[in-house]
Amino acid sequence: MTVIAVLGAGKIGEALLSGLLHGGHEPGDLLFTERYPARVEELTARYGIRGVEVEEAAKQADVLVVAVKPQDIDPVLDELAPLLSPSSLVVSLCAGLPTSLYERRLAEGVPVVRVMPNTPMLVNEAMSAISAGRWATADHLAVVRDLLSHVGQVVEVPEGQQDAVTALSGSGPAYFFYLVEAMIDAGILLGLPRALAGQLIIQSAVGAAKMLAESDEHPVLLREAVTSPAGTTINAIRELEKHGVRAALLDAIEAAKDRSEALGKAHED
């Protein structure tokens, strides 16, 4: 059985561990690293998975999933560099960090796969995009695809598209949460209790998402089906267009892409 170590057991790291357990992996075949002792105790008690130091994880694991914050990557790579060989597989979940960064810092031939997941991994509904580094093969991609399939859907993209993926789906849940927050506030403004406004909007969001996922129709057609001539919805759409909501969303996603690119450039030699 492949031994998998998750380096950095924050929300995403924990969600992956939970998904792997539910997918049939044994606790004894999983490891994690975490800097805070209380967090180590918490996760070990919850899942029966052993918390270890980075050095032990590197020595025991076949697959190392790096799930630390991008700004914390340097000390992790310093620890990994003398320990890994081409028989290891490194899976990076760090936003903005290219596979070339790992390839410069680790031994020649160590395969790296870059992944951009998102937070719906916490409810096994992630959208993860994977890209192969210089030494990663189709077999390595298959291993990563299998791991991530336990927590959502997986697509393969060229690495050059990863910053765009980060901006669109990596940050995407935050845009939806922001919109739902604003709509709940609108409900309160119109006189509805907060709890009722939340229930109405959240279920509307769930239903709309299901229609998008299960329908073959373009979102424009689904939106038009709600938009009757001279009705309430078209008046609302007119106000959204008047205030430049569509253009603002385009600019926001482009700004997120720029930031993702900047995170990668910050680690260039």
PDB file of C-alpha atoms in Angstrom:
ATOM      1  CA  MET A   1       0.000   0.000   0.000  1.00  0.00           C
ATOM      2  CA  THR A   2       1.257   3.482  -0.850  1.00  0.00           C
ATOM      3  CA  VAL A   3       2.137   5.609   2.181  1.00  0.00           C
ATOM      4  CA  ILE A   4       0.905   9.191   1.864  1.00  0.00           C
ATOM      5  CA  ALA A   5       2.090  12.095   4.010  1.00  0.00           C
ATOM      6  CA  VAL A   6       0.293  15.434   4.108  1.00  0.00           C
ATOM      7  CA  LEU A   7       2.701  18.212   5.015  1.00  0.00           C
ATOM      8  CA  GLY A   8       0.588  20.891   6.652  1.00  0.00           C
ATOM      9  CA  ALA A   9      -2.678  19.744   8.187  1.00  0.00           C
ATOM     10  CA  GLY A  10      -4.746  22.899   7.915  1.00  0.00           C
ATOM     11  CA  LYS A  11      -8.303  22.830   6.568  1.00  0.00           C
ATOM     12  CA  ILE A  12      -7.329  21.552   3.116  1.00  0.00           C
ATOM     13  CA  GLY A  13      -4.809  19.060   4.480  1.00  0.00           C
ATOM     14  CA  GLU A  14      -7.297  17.716   7.000  1.00  0.00           C
ATOM     15  CA  ALA A  15     -10.024  17.492   4.354  1.00  0.00           C
ATOM     16  CA  LEU A  16      -7.740  15.413   2.150  1.00  0.00           C
ATOM     17  CA  LEU A  17      -6.864  13.078   5.015  1.00  0.00           C
ATOM     18  CA  SER A  18     -10.549  12.644   5.836  1.00  0.00           C
ATOM     19  CA  GLY A  19     -11.376  11.957   2.193  1.00  0.00           C
ATOM     20  CA  LEU A  20      -8.619   9.377   1.881  1.00  0.00           C
ATOM     21  CA  LEU A  21      -9.894   7.568   4.959  1.00  0.00           C
ATOM     22  CA  HIS A  22     -13.431   7.506   3.621  1.00  0.00           C
ATOM     23  CA  GLY A  23     -12.029   6.290   0.311  1.00  0.00           C
ATOM     24  CA  GLY A  24     -10.602   3.163   1.920  1.00  0.00           C
ATOM     25  CA  HIS A  25      -7.068   4.139   2.942  1.00  0.00           C
ATOM     26  CA  GLU A  26      -5.977   2.776   6.297  1.00  0.00           C
ATOM     27  CA  PRO A  27      -4.869   5.218   9.030  1.00  0.00           C
ATOM     28  CA  GLY A  28      -1.554   3.386   9.224  1.00  0.00           C
ATOM     29  CA  ASP A  29      -0.811   4.277   5.596  1.00  0.00           C
ATOM     30  CA  LEU A  30      -1.308   7.999   6.211  1.00  0.00           C
ATOM     31  CA  LEU A  31       0.940  10.530   7.961  1.00  0.00           C
ATOM     32  CA  PHE A  32       0.781  14.258   8.516  1.00  0.00           C
ATOM     33  CA  THR A  33       2.991  17.076   9.744  1.00  0.00           C
ATOM     34  CA  GLU A  34       1.798  20.025  11.785  1.00  0.00           C
ATOM     35  CA  ARG A  35       3.752  22.640  13.697  1.00  0.00           C
ATOM     36  CA  TYR A  36       1.353  22.944  16.651  1.00  0.00           C
ATOM     37  CA  PRO A  37       1.378  20.039  19.166  1.00  0.00           C
ATOM     38  CA  ALA A  38      -2.256  20.636  20.171  1.00  0.00           C
ATOM     39  CA  ARG A  39      -3.306  20.311  16.533  1.00  0.00           C
ATOM     40  CA  VAL A  40      -1.322  17.065  16.213  1.00  0.00           C
ATOM     41  CA  GLU A  41      -3.127  15.622  19.213  1.00  0.00           C
ATOM     42  CA  GLU A  42      -6.502  16.778  17.884  1.00  0.00           C
ATOM     43  CA  LEU A  43      -6.092  15.167  14.459  1.00  0.00           C
ATOM     44  CA  THR A  44      -4.596  11.948  15.820  1.00  0.00           C
ATOM     45  CA  ALA A  45      -7.526  11.588  18.225  1.00  0.00           C
ATOM     46  CA  ARG A  46     -10.039  12.349  15.470  1.00  0.00           C
ATOM     47  CA  TYR A  47      -8.650  10.157  12.690  1.00  0.00           C
ATOM     48  CA  GLY A  48      -6.133   7.767  14.239  1.00  0.00           C
ATOM     49  CA  ILE A  49      -3.409   9.111  11.929  1.00  0.00           C
ATOM     50  CA  ARG A  50       0.092   9.666  13.222  1.00  0.00           C
ATOM     51  CA  GLY A  51       1.636  13.131  13.252  1.00  0.00           C
ATOM     52  CA  VAL A  52       5.369  13.135  12.430  1.00  0.00           C
ATOM     53  CA  GLU A  53       8.212  15.509  11.672  1.00  0.00           C
ATOM     54  CA  VAL A  54       8.984  16.434   8.059  1.00  0.00           C
ATOM     55  CA  GLU A  55      12.131  14.289   8.067  1.00  0.00           C
ATOM     56  CA  GLU A  56      10.237  11.159   9.117  1.00  0.00           C
ATOM     57  CA  ALA A  57       7.480  11.877   6.584  1.00  0.00           C
ATOM     58  CA  ALA A  58      10.061  12.155   3.810  1.00  0.00           C
ATOM     59  CA  LYS A  59      11.696   8.883   4.782  1.00  0.00           C
ATOM     60  CA  GLN A  60       8.495   6.842   5.139  1.00  0.00           C
ATOM     61  CA  ALA A  61       6.087   8.218   2.533  1.00  0.00           C
ATOM     62  CA  ASP A  62       5.888   7.381  -1.148  1.00  0.00           C
ATOM     63  CA  VAL A  63       3.726  10.436  -1.831  1.00  0.00           C
ATOM     64  CA  LEU A  64       4.252  13.768  -0.077  1.00  0.00           C
ATOM     65  CA  VAL A  65       1.389  16.244  -0.382  1.00  0.00           C
ATOM     66  CA  VAL A  66       2.650  19.753   0.373  1.00  0.00           C
ATOM     67  CA  ALA A  67      -0.279  21.735   1.777  1.00  0.00           C
ATOM     68  CA  VAL A  68       1.476  24.586   3.589  1.00  0.00           C
ATOM     69  CA  LYS A  69       0.869  28.267   2.873  1.00  0.00           C
ATOM     70  CA  PRO A  70       2.971  29.547  -0.060  1.00  0.00           C
ATOM     71  CA  GLN A  71       4.925  31.883   2.216  1.00  0.00           C
ATOM     72  CA  ASP A  72       5.962  28.895   4.361  1.00  0.00           C
ATOM     73  CA  ILE A  73       7.369  26.783   1.533  1.00  0.00           C
ATOM     74  CA  ASP A  74      11.076  27.631   1.859  1.00  0.00           C
ATOM     75  CA  PRO A  75      11.813  25.897   5.195  1.00  0.00           C
ATOM     76  CA  VAL A  76       9.823  22.853   4.056  1.00  0.00           C
ATOM     77  CA  LEU A  77      11.868  22.541   0.866  1.00  0.00           C
ATOM     78  CA  ASP A  78      15.075  23.036   2.859  1.00  0.00           C
ATOM     79  CA  GLU A  79      14.147  20.013   4.970  1.00  0.00           C
ATOM     80  CA  LEU A  80      13.010  17.892   2.029  1.00  0.00           C
ATOM     81  CA  ALA A  81      15.928  18.616  -0.314  1.00  0.00           C
ATOM     82  CA  PRO A  82      18.485  16.153   1.134  1.00  0.00           C
ATOM     83  CA  LEU A  83      15.897  13.454   1.791  1.00  0.00           C
ATOM     84  CA  LEU A  84      13.957  12.883  -1.438  1.00  0.00           C
ATOM     85  CA  SER A  85      14.863  10.794  -4.470  1.00  0.00           C
ATOM     86  CA  PRO A  86      13.152  10.169  -7.823  1.00  0.00           C
ATOM     87  CA  SER A  87      11.239   7.321  -6.188  1.00  0.00           C
ATOM     88  CA  SER A  88       9.204   9.886  -4.237  1.00  0.00           C
ATOM     89  CA  LEU A  89       6.260  11.831  -5.616  1.00  0.00           C
ATOM     90  CA  VAL A  90       5.702  15.415  -4.491  1.00  0.00           C
ATOM     91  CA  VAL A  91       2.196  16.855  -4.854  1.00  0.00           C
ATOM     92  CA  SER A  92       1.994  20.625  -4.378  1.00  0.00           C
ATOM     93  CA  LEU A  93      -1.277  22.175  -3.197  1.00  0.00           C
ATOM     94  CA  CYS A  94       0.368  25.592  -2.749  1.00  0.00           C
ATOM     95  CA  ALA A  95      -1.332  28.364  -4.716  1.00  0.00           C
ATOM     96  CA  GLY A  96       0.886  30.127  -7.209  1.00  0.00           C
ATOM     97  CA  LEU A  97       3.994  27.969  -6.750  1.00  0.00           C
ATOM     98  CA  PRO A  98       5.266  26.410 -10.011  1.00  0.00           C
ATOM     99  CA  THR A  99       6.732  22.944 -10.297  1.00  0.00           C
ATOM    100  CA  SER A 100       9.998  24.560 -11.403  1.00  0.00           C
ATOM    101  CA  LEU A 101      10.472  25.921  -7.867  1.00  0.00           C
ATOM    102  CA  TYR A 102      10.427  22.390  -6.440  1.00  0.00           C
ATOM    103  CA  GLU A 103      12.613  21.073  -9.260  1.00  0.00           C
ATOM    104  CA  ARG A 104      15.275  23.707  -8.554  1.00  0.00           C
ATOM    105  CA  ARG A 105      15.318  22.966  -4.845  1.00  0.00           C
ATOM    106  CA  LEU A 106      14.953  19.185  -4.790  1.00  0.00           C
ATOM    107  CA  ALA A 107      17.168  16.445  -6.221  1.00  0.00           C
ATOM    108  CA  GLU A 108      17.148  16.020  -9.983  1.00  0.00           C
ATOM    109  CA  GLY A 109      14.475  13.633 -11.162  1.00  0.00           C
ATOM    110  CA  VAL A 110      12.041  14.061  -8.243  1.00  0.00           C
ATOM    111  CA  PRO A 111       8.582  14.116  -9.869  1.00  0.00           C
ATOM    112  CA  VAL A 112       6.286  16.992  -8.937  1.00  0.00           C
ATOM    113  CA  VAL A 113       2.590  17.437  -9.689  1.00  0.00           C
ATOM    114  CA  ARG A 114       1.013  20.848  -9.145  1.00  0.00           C
ATOM    115  CA  VAL A 115      -2.575  20.955  -7.898  1.00  0.00           C
ATOM    116  CA  MET A 116      -5.054  23.778  -7.435  1.00  0.00           C
ATOM    117  CA  PRO A 117      -7.918  22.515  -5.238  1.00  0.00           C
ATOM    118  CA  ASN A 118     -10.577  24.584  -3.503  1.00  0.00           C
ATOM    119  CA  THR A 119     -12.292  24.612  -0.124  1.00  0.00           C
ATOM    120  CA  PRO A 120     -15.370  22.530  -1.081  1.00  0.00           C
ATOM    121  CA  MET A 121     -12.890  19.694  -0.513  1.00  0.00           C
ATOM    122  CA  LEU A 122     -14.190  20.013   3.054  1.00  0.00           C
ATOM    123  CA  VAL A 123     -17.515  18.533   1.883  1.00  0.00           C
ATOM    124  CA  ASN A 124     -16.025  16.218  -0.782  1.00  0.00           C
ATOM    125  CA  GLU A 125     -17.065  18.575  -3.595  1.00  0.00           C
ATOM    126  CA  ALA A 126     -13.689  20.019  -4.571  1.00  0.00           C
ATOM    127  CA  MET A 127     -12.684  21.089  -8.043  1.00  0.00           C
ATOM    128  CA  SER A 128      -9.000  20.250  -8.434  1.00  0.00           C
ATOM    129  CA  ALA A 129      -6.815  20.960 -11.456  1.00  0.00           C
ATOM    130  CA  ILE A 130      -3.566  18.992 -11.825  1.00  0.00           C
ATOM    131  CA  SER A 131      -0.451  19.630 -13.926  1.00  0.00           C
ATOM    132  CA  ALA A 132       2.672  17.532 -14.414  1.00  0.00           C
ATOM    133  CA  GLY A 133       6.120  18.907 -13.753  1.00  0.00           C
ATOM    134  CA  ARG A 134       9.223  18.087 -15.779  1.00  0.00           C
ATOM    135  CA  TRP A 135       9.753  14.592 -14.374  1.00  0.00           C
ATOM    136  CA  ALA A 136       6.154  13.619 -13.614  1.00  0.00           C
ATOM    137  CA  THR A 137       4.766  10.866 -15.826  1.00  0.00           C
ATOM    138  CA  ALA A 138       1.268   9.776 -16.760  1.00  0.00           C
ATOM    139  CA  ASP A 139       1.479   7.209 -13.950  1.00  0.00           C
ATOM    140  CA  HIS A 140       2.235   9.959 -11.435  1.00  0.00           C
ATOM    141  CA  LEU A 141      -0.751  11.961 -12.672  1.00  0.00           C
ATOM    142  CA  ALA A 142      -2.928   8.870 -12.316  1.00  0.00           C
ATOM    143  CA  VAL A 143      -1.847   8.496  -8.670  1.00  0.00           C
ATOM    144  CA  VAL A 144      -2.721  12.124  -7.949  1.00  0.00           C
ATOM    145  CA  ARG A 145      -6.020  11.895  -9.800  1.00  0.00           C
ATOM    146  CA  ASP A 146      -6.959   8.864  -7.698  1.00  0.00           C
ATOM    147  CA  LEU A 147      -6.053  10.646  -4.446  1.00  0.00           C
ATOM    148  CA  LEU A 148      -8.085  13.730  -5.260  1.00  0.00           C
ATOM    149  CA  SER A 149     -11.065  11.819  -6.630  1.00  0.00           C
ATOM    150  CA  HIS A 150     -11.930  10.966  -3.014  1.00  0.00           C
ATOM    151  CA  VAL A 151     -12.704  14.636  -2.326  1.00  0.00           C
ATOM    152  CA  GLY A 152     -14.279  15.880  -5.571  1.00  0.00           C
ATOM    153  CA  GLN A 153     -13.710  16.232  -9.282  1.00  0.00           C
ATOM    154  CA  VAL A 154     -10.325  16.409 -11.023  1.00  0.00           C
ATOM    155  CA  VAL A 155      -9.220  17.868 -14.353  1.00  0.00           C
ATOM    156  CA  GLU A 156      -5.789  17.990 -15.989  1.00  0.00           C
ATOM    157  CA  VAL A 157      -4.548  21.312 -17.383  1.00  0.00           C
ATOM    158  CA  PRO A 158      -1.246  22.621 -18.781  1.00  0.00           C
ATOM    159  CA  GLU A 159       0.719  24.266 -16.002  1.00  0.00           C
ATOM    160  CA  GLY A 160       0.588  27.578 -17.859  1.00  0.00           C
ATOM    161  CA  GLN A 161      -3.136  27.688 -17.077  1.00  0.00           C
ATOM    162  CA  GLN A 162      -2.781  27.096 -13.344  1.00  0.00           C
ATOM    163  CA  ASP A 163      -2.769  30.777 -12.359  1.00  0.00           C
ATOM    164  CA  ALA A 164      -6.037  31.244 -14.251  1.00  0.00           C
ATOM    165  CA  VAL A 165      -7.468  28.142 -12.537  1.00  0.00           C
ATOM    166  CA  THR A 166      -6.389  29.547  -9.164  1.00  0.00           C
ATOM    167  CA  ALA A 167      -8.237  32.783  -9.884  1.00  0.00           C
ATOM    168  CA  LEU A 168     -11.358  31.084 -11.204  1.00  0.00           C
ATOM    169  CA  SER A 169     -12.018  27.929  -9.172  1.00  0.00           C
ATOM    170  CA  GLY A 170      -9.397  28.134  -6.441  1.00  0.00           C
ATOM    171  CA  SER A 171     -10.760  31.482  -5.262  1.00  0.00           C
ATOM    172  CA  GLY A 172     -14.191  30.844  -6.788  1.00  0.00           C
ATOM    173  CA  PRO A 173     -16.018  29.698  -3.633  1.00  0.00           C
ATOM    174  CA  ALA A 174     -15.220  33.043  -1.999  1.00  0.00           C
ATOM    175  CA  TYR A 175     -16.993  34.871  -4.814  1.00  0.00           C
ATOM    176  CA  PHE A 176     -20.131  32.796  -4.294  1.00  0.00           C
ATOM    177  CA  PHE A 177     -19.992  33.290  -0.517  1.00  0.00           C
ATOM    178  CA  TYR A 178     -19.628  37.039  -1.085  1.00  0.00           C
ATOM    179  CA  LEU A 179     -22.664  37.071  -3.360  1.00  0.00           C
ATOM    180  CA  VAL A 180     -24.753  35.011  -0.941  1.00  0.00           C
ATOM    181  CA  GLU A 181     -23.742  37.335   1.910  1.00  0.00           C
ATOM    182  CA  ALA A 182     -24.907  40.359  -0.101  1.00  0.00           C
ATOM    183  CA  MET A 183     -28.197  38.685  -1.027  1.00  0.00           C
ATOM    184  CA  ILE A 184     -28.920  37.800   2.605  1.00  0.00           C
ATOM    185  CA  ASP A 185     -28.295  41.433   3.511  1.00  0.00           C
ATOM    186  CA  ALA A 186     -30.743  42.427   0.775  1.00  0.00           C
ATOM    187  CA  GLY A 187     -33.344  40.126   2.283  1.00  0.00           C
ATOM    188  CA  ILE A 188     -32.875  41.788   5.673  1.00  0.00           C
ATOM    189  CA  LEU A 189     -33.176  45.199   4.017  1.00  0.00           C
ATOM    190  CA  LEU A 190     -36.501  44.076   2.542  1.00  0.00           C
ATOM    191  CA  GLY A 191     -37.775  43.114   5.986  1.00  0.00           C
ATOM    192  CA  LEU A 192     -37.083  39.382   6.179  1.00  0.00           C
ATOM    193  CA  PRO A 193     -35.536  37.785   9.296  1.00  0.00           C
ATOM    194  CA  ARG A 194     -31.858  36.889   8.802  1.00  0.00           C
ATOM    195  CA  ALA A 195     -32.451  33.159   9.303  1.00  0.00           C
ATOM    196  CA  LEU A 196     -35.231  33.082   6.726  1.00  0.00           C
ATOM    197  CA  ALA A 197     -33.237  35.163   4.235  1.00  0.00           C
ATOM    198  CA  GLY A 198     -30.332  32.762   4.653  1.00  0.00           C
ATOM    199  CA  GLN A 199     -32.507  29.700   4.152  1.00  0.00           C
ATOM    200  CA  LEU A 200     -34.090  31.159   1.008  1.00  0.00           C
ATOM    201  CA  ILE A 201     -30.804  32.163  -0.595  1.00  0.00           C
ATOM    202  CA  ILE A 202     -28.721  29.122   0.357  1.00  0.00           C
ATOM    203  CA  GLN A 203     -31.299  26.674  -0.984  1.00  0.00           C
ATOM    204  CA  SER A 204     -31.680  28.809  -4.114  1.00  0.00           C
ATOM    205  CA  ALA A 205     -27.896  28.595  -4.568  1.00  0.00           C
ATOM    206  CA  VAL A 206     -27.905  24.813  -4.043  1.00  0.00           C
ATOM    207  CA  GLY A 207     -30.741  24.366  -6.519  1.00  0.00           C
ATOM    208  CA  ALA A 208     -29.170  26.655  -9.109  1.00  0.00           C
ATOM    209  CA  ALA A 209     -25.848  24.823  -8.805  1.00  0.00           C
ATOM    210  CA  LYS A 210     -27.589  21.483  -9.291  1.00  0.00           C
ATOM    211  CA  MET A 211     -29.344  22.785 -12.398  1.00  0.00           C
ATOM    212  CA  LEU A 212     -26.023  23.988 -13.787  1.00  0.00           C
ATOM    213  CA  ALA A 213     -24.372  20.638 -13.039  1.00  0.00           C
ATOM    214  CA  GLU A 214     -27.156  18.448 -14.387  1.00  0.00           C
ATOM    215  CA  SER A 215     -28.423  20.507 -17.314  1.00  0.00           C
ATOM    216  CA  ASP A 216     -26.850  20.579 -20.767  1.00  0.00           C
ATOM    217  CA  GLU A 217     -28.085  24.145 -21.241  1.00  0.00           C
ATOM    218  CA  HIS A 218     -25.792  27.185 -21.224  1.00  0.00           C
ATOM    219  CA  PRO A 219     -26.059  29.397 -18.116  1.00  0.00           C
ATOM    220  CA  VAL A 220     -27.457  32.164 -20.313  1.00  0.00           C
ATOM    221  CA  LEU A 221     -30.431  29.976 -21.244  1.00  0.00           C
ATOM    222  CA  LEU A 222     -31.026  28.994 -17.628  1.00  0.00           C
ATOM    223  CA  ARG A 223     -30.937  32.644 -16.616  1.00  0.00           C
ATOM    224  CA  GLU A 224     -33.272  33.634 -19.460  1.00  0.00           C
ATOM    225  CA  ALA A 225     -35.777  31.008 -18.321  1.00  0.00           C
ATOM    226  CA  VAL A 226     -36.188  32.988 -15.087  1.00  0.00           C
ATOM    227  CA  THR A 227     -36.217  36.363 -16.819  1.00  0.00           C
ATOM    228  CA  SER A 228     -39.788  37.088 -17.990  1.00  0.00           C
ATOM    229  CA  PRO A 229     -40.552  40.136 -20.159  1.00  0.00           C
ATOM    230  CA  ALA A 230     -41.257  43.207 -18.014  1.00  0.00           C
ATOM    231  CA  GLY A 231     -40.893  41.036 -14.898  1.00  0.00           C
ATOM    232  CA  THR A 232     -39.076  41.382 -11.615  1.00  0.00           C
ATOM    233  CA  THR A 233     -35.914  39.544 -12.664  1.00  0.00           C
ATOM    234  CA  ILE A 234     -35.151  41.667 -15.723  1.00  0.00           C
ATOM    235  CA  ASN A 235     -35.420  44.775 -13.562  1.00  0.00           C
ATOM    236  CA  ALA A 236     -32.888  43.286 -11.174  1.00  0.00           C
ATOM    237  CA  ILE A 237     -30.553  42.273 -14.041  1.00  0.00           C
ATOM    238  CA  ARG A 238     -30.752  45.806 -15.432  1.00  0.00           C
ATOM    239  CA  GLU A 239     -29.542  47.193 -12.100  1.00  0.00           C
ATOM    240  CA  LEU A 240     -26.673  44.690 -11.962  1.00  0.00           C
ATOM    241  CA  GLU A 241     -25.575  45.712 -15.450  1.00  0.00           C
ATOM    242  CA  LYS A 242     -26.010  49.408 -14.628  1.00  0.00           C
ATOM    243  CA  HIS A 243     -23.635  49.027 -11.678  1.00  0.00           C
ATOM    244  CA  GLY A 244     -21.059  47.104 -13.706  1.00  0.00           C
ATOM    245  CA  VAL A 245     -21.262  43.874 -11.721  1.00  0.00           C
ATOM    246  CA  ARG A 246     -20.169  41.735 -14.674  1.00  0.00           C
ATOM    247  CA  ALA A 247     -17.168  43.969 -15.416  1.00  0.00           C
ATOM    248  CA  ALA A 248     -16.238  44.096 -11.725  1.00  0.00           C
ATOM    249  CA  LEU A 249     -16.251  40.295 -11.557  1.00  0.00           C
ATOM    250  CA  LEU A 250     -13.997  40.059 -14.617  1.00  0.00           C
ATOM    251  CA  ASP A 251     -11.592  42.561 -13.063  1.00  0.00           C
ATOM    252  CA  ALA A 252     -11.648  40.719  -9.722  1.00  0.00           C
ATOM    253  CA  ILE A 253     -10.749  37.368 -11.277  1.00  0.00           C
ATOM    254  CA  GLU A 254      -8.004  38.977 -13.340  1.00  0.00           C
ATOM    255  CA  ALA A 255      -6.607  40.536 -10.144  1.00  0.00           C
ATOM    256  CA  ALA A 256      -6.601  37.117  -8.475  1.00  0.00           C
ATOM    257  CA  LYS A 257      -4.666  35.688 -11.429  1.00  0.00           C
ATOM    258  CA  ASP A 258      -2.113  38.503 -11.157  1.00  0.00           C
ATOM    259  CA  ARG A 259      -1.627  37.722  -7.476  1.00  0.00           C
ATOM    260  CA  SER A 260      -1.155  34.024  -8.183  1.00  0.00           C
ATOM    261  CA  GLU A 261       1.531  34.871 -10.742  1.00  0.00           C
ATOM    262  CA  ALA A 262       3.212  37.183  -8.237  1.00  0.00           C
ATOM    263  CA  LEU A 263       3.394  34.414  -5.634  1.00  0.00           C
ATOM    264  CA  GLY A 264       5.312  32.271  -8.103  1.00  0.00           C
ATOM    265  CA  LYS A 265       7.660  35.064  -9.150  1.00  0.00           C
ATOM    266  CA  ALA A 266       8.468  35.855  -5.517  1.00  0.00           C
ATOM    267  CA  HIS A 267      10.286  32.512  -5.307  1.00  0.00           C
ATOM    268  CA  GLU A 268      12.278  32.852  -8.515  1.00  0.00           C
ATOM    269  CA  ASP A 269      16.051  32.817  -8.148  1.00  0.00           C
TER     270      ASP A 269
END
